Coordinates of C-alpha atoms in Angstrom, one line a residue:
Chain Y
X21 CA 248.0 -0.5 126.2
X22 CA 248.4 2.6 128.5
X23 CA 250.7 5.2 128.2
X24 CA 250.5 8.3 130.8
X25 CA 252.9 11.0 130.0
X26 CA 253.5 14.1 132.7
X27 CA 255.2 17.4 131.9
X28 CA 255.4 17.5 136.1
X29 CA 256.7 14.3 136.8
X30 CA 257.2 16.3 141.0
X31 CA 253.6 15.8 141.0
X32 CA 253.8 11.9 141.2
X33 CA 256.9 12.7 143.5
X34 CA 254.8 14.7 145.8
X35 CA 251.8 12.5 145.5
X36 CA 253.7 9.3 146.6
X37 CA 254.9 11.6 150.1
X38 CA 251.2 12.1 150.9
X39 CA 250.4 8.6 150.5
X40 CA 253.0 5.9 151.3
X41 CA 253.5 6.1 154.6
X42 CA 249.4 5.8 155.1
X43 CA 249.0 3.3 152.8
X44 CA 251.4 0.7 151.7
X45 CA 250.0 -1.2 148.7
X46 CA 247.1 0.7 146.3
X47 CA 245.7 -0.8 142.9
X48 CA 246.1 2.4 140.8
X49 CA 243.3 2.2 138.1
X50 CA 244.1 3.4 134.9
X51 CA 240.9 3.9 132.8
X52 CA 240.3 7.0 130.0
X53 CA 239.1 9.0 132.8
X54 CA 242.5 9.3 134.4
X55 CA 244.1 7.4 137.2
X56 CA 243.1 6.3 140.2
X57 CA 243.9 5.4 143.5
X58 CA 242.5 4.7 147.3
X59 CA 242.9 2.6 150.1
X60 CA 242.7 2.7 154.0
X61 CA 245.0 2.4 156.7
X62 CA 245.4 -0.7 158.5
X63 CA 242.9 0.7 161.4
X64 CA 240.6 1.8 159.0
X65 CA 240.9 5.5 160.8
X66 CA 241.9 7.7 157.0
X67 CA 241.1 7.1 153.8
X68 CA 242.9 8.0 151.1
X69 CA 242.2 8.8 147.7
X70 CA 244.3 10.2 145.1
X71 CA 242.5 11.2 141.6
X72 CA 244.6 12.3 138.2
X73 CA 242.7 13.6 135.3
X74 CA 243.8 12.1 131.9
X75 CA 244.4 15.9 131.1
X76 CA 246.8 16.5 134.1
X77 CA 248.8 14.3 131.7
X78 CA 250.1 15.8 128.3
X79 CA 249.8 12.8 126.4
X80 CA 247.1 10.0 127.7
X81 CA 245.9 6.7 126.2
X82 CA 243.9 4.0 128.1
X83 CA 242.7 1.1 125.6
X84 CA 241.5 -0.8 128.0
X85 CA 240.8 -0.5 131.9
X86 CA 244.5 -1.2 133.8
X87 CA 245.1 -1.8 137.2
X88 CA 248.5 -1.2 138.7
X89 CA 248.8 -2.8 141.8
X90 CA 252.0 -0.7 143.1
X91 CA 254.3 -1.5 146.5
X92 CA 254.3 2.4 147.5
X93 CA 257.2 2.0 149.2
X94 CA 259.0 0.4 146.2
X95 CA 257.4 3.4 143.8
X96 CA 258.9 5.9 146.2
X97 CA 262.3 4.8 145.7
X98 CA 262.0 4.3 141.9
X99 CA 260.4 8.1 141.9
X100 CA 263.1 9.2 143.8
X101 CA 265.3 8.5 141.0
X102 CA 263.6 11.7 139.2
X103 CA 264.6 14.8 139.2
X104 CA 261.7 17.6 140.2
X105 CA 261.6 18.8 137.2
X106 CA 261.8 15.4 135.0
X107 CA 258.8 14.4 132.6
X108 CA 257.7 11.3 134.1
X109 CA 255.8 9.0 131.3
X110 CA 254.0 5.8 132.9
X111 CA 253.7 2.1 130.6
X112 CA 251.8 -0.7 131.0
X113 CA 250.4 -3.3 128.4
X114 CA 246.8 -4.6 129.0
X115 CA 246.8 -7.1 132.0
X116 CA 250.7 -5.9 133.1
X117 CA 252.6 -7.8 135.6
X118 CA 254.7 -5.1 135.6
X119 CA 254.7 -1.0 135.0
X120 CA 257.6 1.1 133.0
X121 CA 258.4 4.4 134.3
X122 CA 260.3 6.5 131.9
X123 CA 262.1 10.0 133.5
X124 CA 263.1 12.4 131.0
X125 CA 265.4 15.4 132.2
X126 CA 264.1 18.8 131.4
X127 CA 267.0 19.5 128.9
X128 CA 266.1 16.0 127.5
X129 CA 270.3 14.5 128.0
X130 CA 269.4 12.3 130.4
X131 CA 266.7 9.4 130.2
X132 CA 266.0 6.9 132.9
X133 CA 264.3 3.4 132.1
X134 CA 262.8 1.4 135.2
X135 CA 260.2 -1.3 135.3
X136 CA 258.7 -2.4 138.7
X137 CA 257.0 -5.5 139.1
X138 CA 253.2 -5.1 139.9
X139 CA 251.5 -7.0 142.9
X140 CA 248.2 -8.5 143.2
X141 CA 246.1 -6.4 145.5
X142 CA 242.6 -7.8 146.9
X143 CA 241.4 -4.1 147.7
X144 CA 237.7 -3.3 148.4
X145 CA 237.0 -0.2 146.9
X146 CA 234.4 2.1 149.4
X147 CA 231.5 4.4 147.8
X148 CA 231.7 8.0 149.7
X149 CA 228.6 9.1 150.1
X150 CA 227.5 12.5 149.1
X151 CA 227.6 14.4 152.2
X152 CA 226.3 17.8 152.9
X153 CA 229.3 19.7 155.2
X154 CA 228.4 22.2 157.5
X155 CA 231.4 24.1 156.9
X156 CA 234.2 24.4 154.5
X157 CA 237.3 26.0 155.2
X158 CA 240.5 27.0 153.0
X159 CA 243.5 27.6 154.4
X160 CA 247.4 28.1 153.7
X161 CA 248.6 24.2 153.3
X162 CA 251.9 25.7 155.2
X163 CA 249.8 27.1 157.8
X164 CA 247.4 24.3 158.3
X165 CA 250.6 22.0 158.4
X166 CA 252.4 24.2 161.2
X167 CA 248.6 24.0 162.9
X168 CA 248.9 20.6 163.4
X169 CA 252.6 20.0 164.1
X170 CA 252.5 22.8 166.8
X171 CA 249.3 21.2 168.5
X172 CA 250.3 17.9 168.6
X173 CA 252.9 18.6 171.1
X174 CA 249.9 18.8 173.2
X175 CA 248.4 16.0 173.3
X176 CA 246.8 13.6 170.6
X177 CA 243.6 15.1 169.9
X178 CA 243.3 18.0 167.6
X179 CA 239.6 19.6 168.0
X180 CA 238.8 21.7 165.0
X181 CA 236.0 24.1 165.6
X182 CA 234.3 26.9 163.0
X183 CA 231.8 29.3 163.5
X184 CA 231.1 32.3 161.6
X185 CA 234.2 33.7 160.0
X186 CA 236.5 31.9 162.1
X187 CA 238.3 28.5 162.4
X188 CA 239.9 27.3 165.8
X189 CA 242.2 24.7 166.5
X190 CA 243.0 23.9 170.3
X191 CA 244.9 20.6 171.4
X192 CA 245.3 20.1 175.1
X193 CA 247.3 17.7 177.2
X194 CA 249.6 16.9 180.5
X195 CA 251.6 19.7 179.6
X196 CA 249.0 22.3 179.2
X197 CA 246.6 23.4 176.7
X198 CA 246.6 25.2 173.1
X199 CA 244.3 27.3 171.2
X200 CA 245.1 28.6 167.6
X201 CA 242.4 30.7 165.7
X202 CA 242.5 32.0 162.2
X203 CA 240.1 34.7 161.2
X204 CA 238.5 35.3 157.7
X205 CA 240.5 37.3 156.0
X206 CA 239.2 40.0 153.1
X207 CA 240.0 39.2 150.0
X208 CA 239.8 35.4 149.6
X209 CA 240.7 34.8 146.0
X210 CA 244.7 35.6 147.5
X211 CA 246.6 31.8 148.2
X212 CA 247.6 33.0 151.1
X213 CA 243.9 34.0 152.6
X214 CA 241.5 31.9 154.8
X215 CA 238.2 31.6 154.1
X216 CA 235.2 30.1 156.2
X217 CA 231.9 28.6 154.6
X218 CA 229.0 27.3 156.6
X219 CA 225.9 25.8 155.6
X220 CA 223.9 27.6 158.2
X221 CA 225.2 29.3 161.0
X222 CA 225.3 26.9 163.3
X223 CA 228.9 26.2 164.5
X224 CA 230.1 22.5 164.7
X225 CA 233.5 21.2 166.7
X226 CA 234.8 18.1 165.7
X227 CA 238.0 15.8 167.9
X228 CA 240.4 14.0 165.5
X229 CA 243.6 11.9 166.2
X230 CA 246.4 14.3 165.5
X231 CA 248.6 11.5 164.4
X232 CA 246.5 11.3 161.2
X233 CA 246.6 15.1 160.6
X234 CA 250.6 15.0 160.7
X235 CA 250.7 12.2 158.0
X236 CA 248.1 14.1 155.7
X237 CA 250.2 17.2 155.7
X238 CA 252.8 15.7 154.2
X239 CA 251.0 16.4 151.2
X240 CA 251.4 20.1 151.6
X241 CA 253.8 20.7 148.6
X242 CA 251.2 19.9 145.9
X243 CA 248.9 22.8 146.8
X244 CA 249.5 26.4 148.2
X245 CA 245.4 25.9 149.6
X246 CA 244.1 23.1 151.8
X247 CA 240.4 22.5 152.2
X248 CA 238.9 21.3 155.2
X249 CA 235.4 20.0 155.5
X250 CA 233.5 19.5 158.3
X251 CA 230.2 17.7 159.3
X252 CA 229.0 16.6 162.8
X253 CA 229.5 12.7 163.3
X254 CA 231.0 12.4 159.8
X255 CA 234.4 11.9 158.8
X256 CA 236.6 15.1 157.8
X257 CA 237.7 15.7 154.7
X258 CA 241.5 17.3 153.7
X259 CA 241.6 17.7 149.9
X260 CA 244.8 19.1 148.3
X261 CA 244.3 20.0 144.7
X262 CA 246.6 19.0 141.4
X263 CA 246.0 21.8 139.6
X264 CA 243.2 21.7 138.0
X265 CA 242.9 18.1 136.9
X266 CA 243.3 16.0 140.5
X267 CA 243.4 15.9 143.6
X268 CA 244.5 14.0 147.1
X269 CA 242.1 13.8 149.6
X270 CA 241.9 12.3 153.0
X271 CA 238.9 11.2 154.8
X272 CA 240.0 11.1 159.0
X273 CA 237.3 9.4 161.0
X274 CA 236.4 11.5 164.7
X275 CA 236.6 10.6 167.5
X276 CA 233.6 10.0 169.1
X277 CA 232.8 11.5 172.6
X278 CA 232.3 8.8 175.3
Chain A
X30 CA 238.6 13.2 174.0
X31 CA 236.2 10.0 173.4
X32 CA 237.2 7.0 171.2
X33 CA 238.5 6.9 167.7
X34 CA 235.5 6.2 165.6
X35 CA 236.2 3.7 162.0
X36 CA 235.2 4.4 158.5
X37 CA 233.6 1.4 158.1
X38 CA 230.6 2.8 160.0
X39 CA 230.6 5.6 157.8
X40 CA 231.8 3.9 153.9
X41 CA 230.0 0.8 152.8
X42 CA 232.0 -1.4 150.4
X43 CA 231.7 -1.7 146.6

């Protein structure tokens, strides 16, 4: 039996926006660690992988190992059905063919009651490798979302450069060329603030489709921070927190000069 | 700006 109860239920909301339209089918693995979720895109460019806590949830219980093989298109809709601030509580029995979603309104007069069939999904599941950036950088998620809209009217590479105390992100194209940098600011602990870490100094530059970008900031409403990280000739990594129990992240592959 | 790279040169499956 598992049984998933969240006083947020606009988490799972938000969480489905940054995932469905990259991947259309997941297996979302229930254990008593939390949930779990990733998958690629058809092109195998972006990863994604989505990981709940069991105490993101209020109430948690995982007998056994569950696997929820979800249409995300079809979970969208359902979770459209909830208000922002419903609590959303998750069912399955052990081997489910299908998945209840209970919404609860906040003032509790309203309760909505769906099950959605489950799919069989023949996902590999990849091991990410412990990788050792060369430079982390947190920024707004609103800025690093405008970033990437504004420079994809360029063209459809976004290069993403950092050296010390400073990230820059240029775009070029037929119509012209565009170079936005953001500075280090002072005190970092602030939301709002930007903040550059590198592993030595050496600065490293990095071409990614912007395309990909643009669909990963669609996850910008589940954390006021984004965290880039960057290593040379490894993928990048986007990581939007959930609270302090989860996280979405997003692994882009570069591309590679010729 | 060079070719898109995969992750399957960079993840190895389960």
């Amino acid at each position: 039996m598992f049984e998933a109860r969240l006083l947020q239920g606009s988490i799972l909301k938000k969480a489905l926006e940054g995932i469905r339209e990259l991947i259309t089918s997941g297996n979302w693995e229930c254990s008593s660690a939390g949930i779990s979720m990733q998958g690629m895109d058809p092109s195998h460019v972006a990863l994604t992988v989505l990981m709940l806590q069991n105490d993101l949830f209020d109430q948690f219980r995982c007998d056994r190992n569950v696997t929820l093989g979800l249409n995300h298109a079809t979970f969208s809709k359902i979770l459209k059905c909830a208000a922002n601030d419903d609590i959303i509580t998750l069912k399955a029995e052990d081997q489910p063919d299908e998945c209840n979603l209970l919404f609860q309104s906040a003032n509790d007069d309203k309760t909505s009651d769906f099950i959605i069939k489950l799919t069989d999904i023949d996902q590999e599941t990849l091991g990410i490798p412990d990788t050792e950036y060369a430079a982390t950088v947190k920024v707004p998620s609103v800025e690093f979302q405008r970033i990437c809209r504004d420079l994809s009217q360029f063209g459809d590479t976004i290069i993403i450069s950092v050296k010390k105390g400073c990230v820059e992100f240029s775009g070029t194209g037929e119509i012209g060329s565009a170079k936005i940098a953001l500075k280090e600011s002072g005190n970092v602990d602030d939301d709002e603030k930007v903040s550059v870490e590198m592993d030595k100094d050496t600065p490293c530059s990095l071409s990614f489709a912007s395309r990909y970008l643009n669909y990963f900031t669609k996850a910008t409403s589940l954390s006021d921070t984004v965290t880039l990280q960057l290593c040379p000739e490894h993928p990048l990594v986007v990581s939007y927190d959930i609270g302090d129990n989860g996280s979405l992240k997003y692994y882009l592959a570069p591309k590679i000069e010729e | 700006h060079g070719h898109q790279s995969s992750l399957d040169s960079f993840f190895r499956k389960k």
